Amino acid sequence: MTTKEKHLKIMHYTDSPSYELELTSKYCKALLIKLFNQVCSEITPEEFAVLDTVSCHKGFCQRDLAKLILRDRANTGRVLDSLEKKGFIKRSNDTKNNRLVRIVNITPSGEVVLKELTLRFQPIHEKMCKIFSEEDLLILRASLKKVREAISQIVDMQI
Amino acid sequence: MTTKEKHLKIMHYTDSPSYELELTSKYCKALLIKLFNQVCSEITPEEFAVLDTVSCHKGFCQRDLAKLILRDRANTGRVLDSLEKKGFIKRSNDTKNNRLVRIVNITPSGEVVLKELTLRFQPIHEKMCKIFSEEDLLILRASLKKVREAISQIVDMQI
DNA sequence: ATAAGATTGTTGCATTTGCAACATGTATTT
DNA sequence: AAATACATGTTGCAAATGCAACAATCTTAT
């Protein structure tokens, strides 16, 4: 086996980059949940991520949001139900390509809670980024993107 | 803002490395599920990962396995129940530090199914690794490890 | 023009998962 | 020695999630 091929040999799934990604993602989730428990906020971590996505993509319909957050339409609709009930987003009927869709937008009170939580988490995120050199952080981001693109070509994310 | 500090500024959680990790992990999971659906195997993707973990760590008790797979004791026990019912692992009572524990080991038929699935997934894993240079792959792995270690110091993974 | 198919969103159901409580047995404290 | 705390595993319950089926609406095919 040449040096070039050495890094291709995977003897165990749990040694693969995919599985390491899964484990690392669980750590991130645990951290997020801990932070939310501390601030005892009025929204869940999942709702927070969806709210942030909505604020970054104004006027998207539910299905397009579902594609962004990688959940199915059913689950996306339910999270949006909860966010709407809490007054952080509002939905309006509209048409896209001559089809009825529900357009989602963040409300002023949604902006408030989003900004407050983002500010509160800023120190932790800075801490996380600081453990990397700027170059390694760029490589990490690029690598993750590469993984997503590679998988996109193999499996259709059917949402 | 200096160049050095530029990579620290996070305006949105969904732009953070943590969230990118979560999204990328979902892609990996979707790929794994697709592969399993194709081979229509007798075990689930989760059971496969646990079985692989068991085969890499002979004679571990349930709690130590739970720490490795980052699930709680209850869920770990349930997955092991299923694997034992299918004959892929066997449990034996033992003592560790003078405490009753259930030691888990893989069975010959577990080895067979694990080896078969690992071989079947080998081409995909090679494909995944090939999208990186060897250096970038090392950096990716090291970065993921760094993330896990950093989070470990902030949140106790209470398992 | 009618039927078949496609798109968007919702509802029902089953599975997965985590948390709290409990049972059992051990270590430590008073 | 008794009581309290700790460690391991199991059970019950609730929340999250995905999949299939459905409703409503529009497009395409025959």
XYZ file of C-alpha atoms (C1' of nucleotides) in Angstrom:
378
model
C 0.000 0.000 0.000
C 1.501 3.308 -1.020
C 1.443 6.385 1.146
C -1.070 7.943 -1.178
C -3.565 5.146 -0.632
C -3.042 4.797 3.069
C -5.676 7.311 4.093
C -8.323 5.533 2.033
C -8.350 2.285 3.991
C -11.291 2.165 6.379
C -11.425 -0.928 8.516
C -14.261 0.208 10.746
C -17.211 2.471 10.132
C -16.639 4.066 13.517
C -13.210 5.183 12.293
C -14.634 6.900 9.235
C -14.896 10.685 8.893
C -18.677 10.292 8.574
C -19.003 8.745 11.988
C -16.587 11.223 13.528
C -18.802 13.933 12.093
C -21.838 12.365 13.696
C -20.159 12.145 17.087
C -18.854 15.691 16.887
C -22.285 16.933 15.917
C -23.677 15.299 19.047
C -21.184 17.251 21.141
C -22.302 20.473 19.484
C -25.921 19.644 20.140
C -25.198 18.885 23.775
C -23.456 22.231 24.114
C -26.371 24.058 22.557
C -28.872 22.340 24.839
C -26.778 23.207 27.871
C -26.657 26.848 26.848
C -30.417 26.901 26.363
C -31.013 25.310 29.741
C -28.912 28.005 31.351
C -30.807 30.897 29.814
C -34.070 28.961 30.197
C -35.371 30.588 27.091
C -38.860 30.614 25.641
C -37.838 28.665 22.556
C -36.108 25.337 21.987
C -32.727 24.951 20.290
C -34.434 23.550 17.192
C -36.815 26.492 17.016
C -33.865 28.839 17.442
C -32.096 27.354 14.430
C -35.266 27.551 12.361
C -35.896 31.126 13.440
C -32.363 32.057 12.456
C -32.842 30.387 9.087
C -36.091 32.267 8.556
C -34.401 35.565 9.397
C -31.649 34.844 6.849
C -34.091 33.908 4.093
C -36.993 36.303 3.974
C -40.118 35.283 2.153
C -39.312 31.610 1.718
C -42.098 29.062 1.523
C -42.199 26.140 3.930
C -40.774 23.578 1.575
C -37.780 25.749 0.694
C -37.151 26.245 4.394
C -37.423 22.494 4.908
C -34.691 22.014 2.306
C -32.467 24.455 4.160
C -32.894 22.883 7.573
C -32.932 19.326 6.190
C -36.181 18.261 7.808
C -39.254 16.930 6.111
C -42.246 19.150 5.365
C -44.298 17.735 8.208
C -41.755 18.502 10.854
C -40.954 21.893 9.390
C -44.618 22.834 9.471
C -44.897 21.806 13.093
C -41.886 23.839 14.200
C -43.305 26.817 12.315
C -46.661 26.243 14.039
C -44.959 26.578 17.383
C -42.953 29.650 16.358
C -46.076 31.298 14.979
C -48.063 30.541 18.117
C -45.308 32.266 20.096
C -45.464 35.254 17.779
C -41.905 35.024 16.473
C -42.872 34.431 12.852
C -45.917 35.105 10.733
C -47.171 33.170 7.731
C -49.055 34.575 4.771
C -50.639 32.813 1.834
C -49.053 33.538 -1.493
C -48.397 31.907 -4.841
C -45.111 30.662 -6.230
C -45.072 29.369 -9.805
C -48.821 29.618 -9.746
C -49.006 27.387 -6.686
C -50.411 28.157 -3.286
C -47.625 28.434 -0.742
C -47.272 29.717 2.805
C -44.668 32.422 2.978
C -42.785 32.700 6.259
C -41.304 35.855 7.751
C -39.838 36.774 11.089
C -41.750 39.242 13.269
C -40.274 42.152 15.249
C -40.549 40.181 18.491
C -38.865 37.296 16.703
C -36.006 39.608 15.750
C -35.692 40.656 19.365
C -35.414 37.162 20.810
C -33.112 36.066 17.992
C -30.765 38.989 18.517
C -30.738 38.497 22.265
C -29.899 34.809 22.023
C -27.289 35.389 19.323
C -25.545 37.969 21.502
C -25.669 35.648 24.459
C -24.042 32.836 22.510
C -21.444 35.045 20.859
C -18.750 34.420 23.513
C -19.070 30.653 23.172
C -18.891 30.804 19.405
C -15.825 32.990 19.543
C -14.268 30.535 21.958
C -15.008 27.706 19.560
C -13.508 29.521 16.598
C -10.446 30.526 18.569
C -9.313 26.944 18.967
C -8.505 26.959 15.252
C -6.074 28.890 13.192
C -7.831 30.932 10.573
C -6.467 28.625 7.911
C -7.665 25.452 9.617
C -11.090 26.976 10.087
C -11.283 27.695 6.386
C -10.203 24.147 5.581
C -12.761 22.758 8.021
C -15.595 24.748 6.467
C -14.500 23.868 2.957
C -14.207 20.204 3.868
C -17.684 20.098 5.348
C -19.063 21.735 2.235
C -17.236 19.202 0.083
C -18.800 16.371 2.059
C -22.277 17.799 1.594
C -21.745 18.301 -2.118
C -20.332 14.811 -2.571
C -23.272 13.231 -0.768
C -25.723 15.387 -2.702
C -24.579 13.682 -5.859
C -25.131 10.227 -4.405
C -28.389 10.625 -2.505
C -31.292 12.837 -3.409
C -32.297 14.656 -0.233
C -35.964 14.137 -1.186
C -37.655 16.982 0.684
C -11.570 44.693 12.793
C -8.201 43.146 12.062
C -7.724 40.208 9.752
C -6.931 38.042 12.714
C -10.278 38.690 14.329
C -12.357 38.463 11.206
C -13.017 34.761 11.450
C -14.372 35.105 14.969
C -17.384 37.225 14.131
C -20.543 35.149 14.016
C -23.659 37.043 13.112
C -25.918 34.031 12.757
C -25.933 30.682 14.490
C -26.670 29.025 11.162
C -23.340 30.380 9.874
C -21.385 28.849 12.739
C -19.156 25.801 12.353
C -21.354 23.996 14.890
C -24.433 24.306 12.748
C -22.525 23.413 9.594
C -21.384 20.313 11.429
C -24.973 19.445 12.279
C -26.114 19.863 8.691
C -23.206 17.857 7.327
C -23.885 15.113 9.816
C -27.454 14.920 8.522
C -26.133 14.381 5.019
C -23.936 11.558 6.281
C -26.875 9.985 8.052
C -29.019 10.210 4.933
C -26.288 8.501 2.935
C -25.988 5.725 5.483
C -29.739 5.149 5.513
C -29.811 5.011 1.737
C -27.039 2.424 1.695
C -28.883 0.324 4.244
C -32.102 0.510 2.290
C -30.290 -0.766 -0.769
C -28.829 -3.792 0.933
C -32.036 -4.220 2.939
C -30.022 -5.583 5.808
C -31.144 -7.334 8.948
C -29.885 -4.537 11.197
C -30.485 -0.785 11.348
C -27.778 1.838 10.785
C -27.753 2.627 14.496
C -27.327 -1.020 15.394
C -24.540 -1.280 12.838
C -22.607 1.554 14.475
C -23.109 0.023 17.911
C -22.048 -3.398 16.671
C -18.909 -1.879 15.176
C -18.184 -0.117 18.457
C -18.637 -3.358 20.370
C -16.270 -5.158 18.019
C -13.625 -2.458 18.545
C -13.935 -2.528 22.326
C -14.152 -6.078 23.619
C -15.455 -6.674 27.089
C -16.833 -3.207 27.743
C -19.777 -2.759 30.069
C -22.935 -1.045 28.870
C -22.225 2.304 30.417
C -18.743 2.508 28.900
C -20.256 1.679 25.534
C -22.877 4.379 26.084
C -20.075 6.877 26.633
C -18.482 5.847 23.354
C -21.642 6.104 21.278
C -22.901 9.194 23.129
C -26.319 7.827 24.006
C -27.855 7.449 27.414
C -27.830 4.163 29.284
C -31.478 3.454 28.570
C -31.128 3.742 24.831
C -27.861 1.845 24.797
C -29.473 -1.015 26.666
C -32.347 -1.128 24.205
C -30.082 -1.262 21.149
C -28.082 -4.024 22.813
C -31.331 -5.881 23.562
C -32.120 -5.884 19.876
C -28.617 -6.926 18.829
C -28.629 -9.724 21.392
C -32.040 -10.959 20.258
C -30.649 -11.148 16.733
C -27.651 -13.119 17.991
C -24.993 -10.579 16.993
C -23.763 -9.885 20.511
C -23.860 -11.713 23.804
C -23.934 -10.260 27.311
C -22.468 -11.802 30.421
C -22.672 -10.694 34.009
C -19.404 -9.646 35.545
C -18.009 -7.263 38.118
C -16.025 -4.092 37.536
C -14.639 -2.290 40.587
C -16.681 -4.660 42.666
C -19.854 -3.649 40.862
C -22.219 -5.789 38.882
C -21.976 -4.963 35.208
C -23.115 -6.521 31.943
C -20.166 -7.216 29.694
C -20.858 -7.058 25.985
C -19.062 -9.016 23.272
C -19.653 -9.630 19.596
C -20.595 -13.150 18.483
C -19.223 -15.011 15.449
C -22.413 -14.307 13.510
C -22.068 -10.675 14.540
C -18.567 -10.654 13.117
C -19.882 -12.075 9.873
C -22.576 -9.470 9.336
C -20.253 -6.674 10.424
C -17.530 -7.737 8.019
C -19.974 -8.147 5.172
C -21.479 -4.699 5.661
C -18.087 -3.068 6.124
C -16.866 -4.560 2.857
C -20.012 -3.437 1.116
C -19.555 0.141 2.290
C -15.831 0.243 1.583
C -16.195 1.722 -1.936
C -18.345 4.580 -0.680
C -15.949 5.376 2.142
C -13.021 5.393 -0.225
C -14.955 7.701 -2.507
C -15.633 10.023 0.422
C -12.003 10.103 1.478
C -10.801 10.638 -2.082
C -12.458 14.037 -2.294
C -9.822 15.293 0.163
C -6.126 15.610 -0.057
C -4.411 13.558 2.580
C -3.409 16.736 4.344
C -6.928 18.168 4.389
C -8.278 14.894 5.703
C -5.809 15.013 8.567
C -6.774 18.588 9.316
C -10.462 17.704 9.206
C -10.032 14.842 11.641
C -7.862 16.907 13.932
C -10.336 19.778 13.849
C -13.257 17.529 14.732
C -11.280 16.109 17.624
C -10.444 19.608 18.787
C -14.124 20.520 18.755
C -15.025 17.499 20.843
C -12.254 18.195 23.335
C -13.195 21.850 23.618
C -16.835 21.031 24.254
C -15.873 18.332 26.741
C -14.338 21.020 28.898
C -17.508 23.099 28.834
C -20.253 20.517 29.161
C -20.113 17.277 31.097
C -21.516 14.615 28.801
C -23.344 13.109 31.821
C -23.764 9.478 30.723
C -61.838 17.476 -22.005
C -60.894 14.197 -18.920
C -57.412 11.608 -16.585
C -53.045 11.167 -14.752
C -49.256 13.335 -12.496
C -46.874 16.940 -9.796
C -46.418 20.447 -5.900
C -47.383 22.165 -1.274
C -48.942 21.597 3.110
C -51.321 18.826 6.909
C -52.620 14.738 9.712
C -51.952 10.102 11.677
C -48.963 6.661 13.112
C -44.814 4.280 14.340
C -40.026 4.652 15.671
C -36.308 6.816 18.071
C -34.595 9.232 21.784
C -33.864 11.304 26.236
C -35.181 12.175 30.966
C -36.847 10.877 35.397
C -37.817 7.284 38.508
C -36.852 2.919 40.215
C -34.291 -1.507 41.639
C -30.152 -3.454 43.025
C -25.867 -3.524 44.895
C -21.529 -1.017 46.648
C -18.826 2.725 48.981
C -18.614 6.314 52.297
C -19.913 8.873 56.287
C -21.453 9.589 60.885
C -24.108 -0.215 62.353
C -27.187 2.697 60.057
C -27.752 6.167 56.791
C -26.497 8.530 52.925
C -24.424 8.812 48.528
C -22.886 6.534 44.285
C -22.820 3.320 40.188
C -25.185 0.304 36.835
C -29.005 -1.112 34.410
C -34.158 -1.178 33.440
C -38.869 0.703 32.828
C -42.343 4.315 31.837
C -43.455 8.368 29.683
C -43.190 12.319 26.799
C -41.137 14.838 23.026
C -39.058 14.748 18.443
C -38.833 12.873 13.999
C -39.786 10.622 9.641
C -42.834 8.220 6.514
C -47.107 7.348 4.298
C -51.540 8.961 3.191
C -54.512 12.659 2.258
C -56.508 17.344 0.593
C -56.214 21.037 -2.471
C -54.507 23.034 -6.566
C -52.129 23.326 -10.803
C -49.846 21.110 -15.043
C -49.377 17.715 -18.553
C -50.826 13.862 -21.402
C -53.961 11.171 -24.006
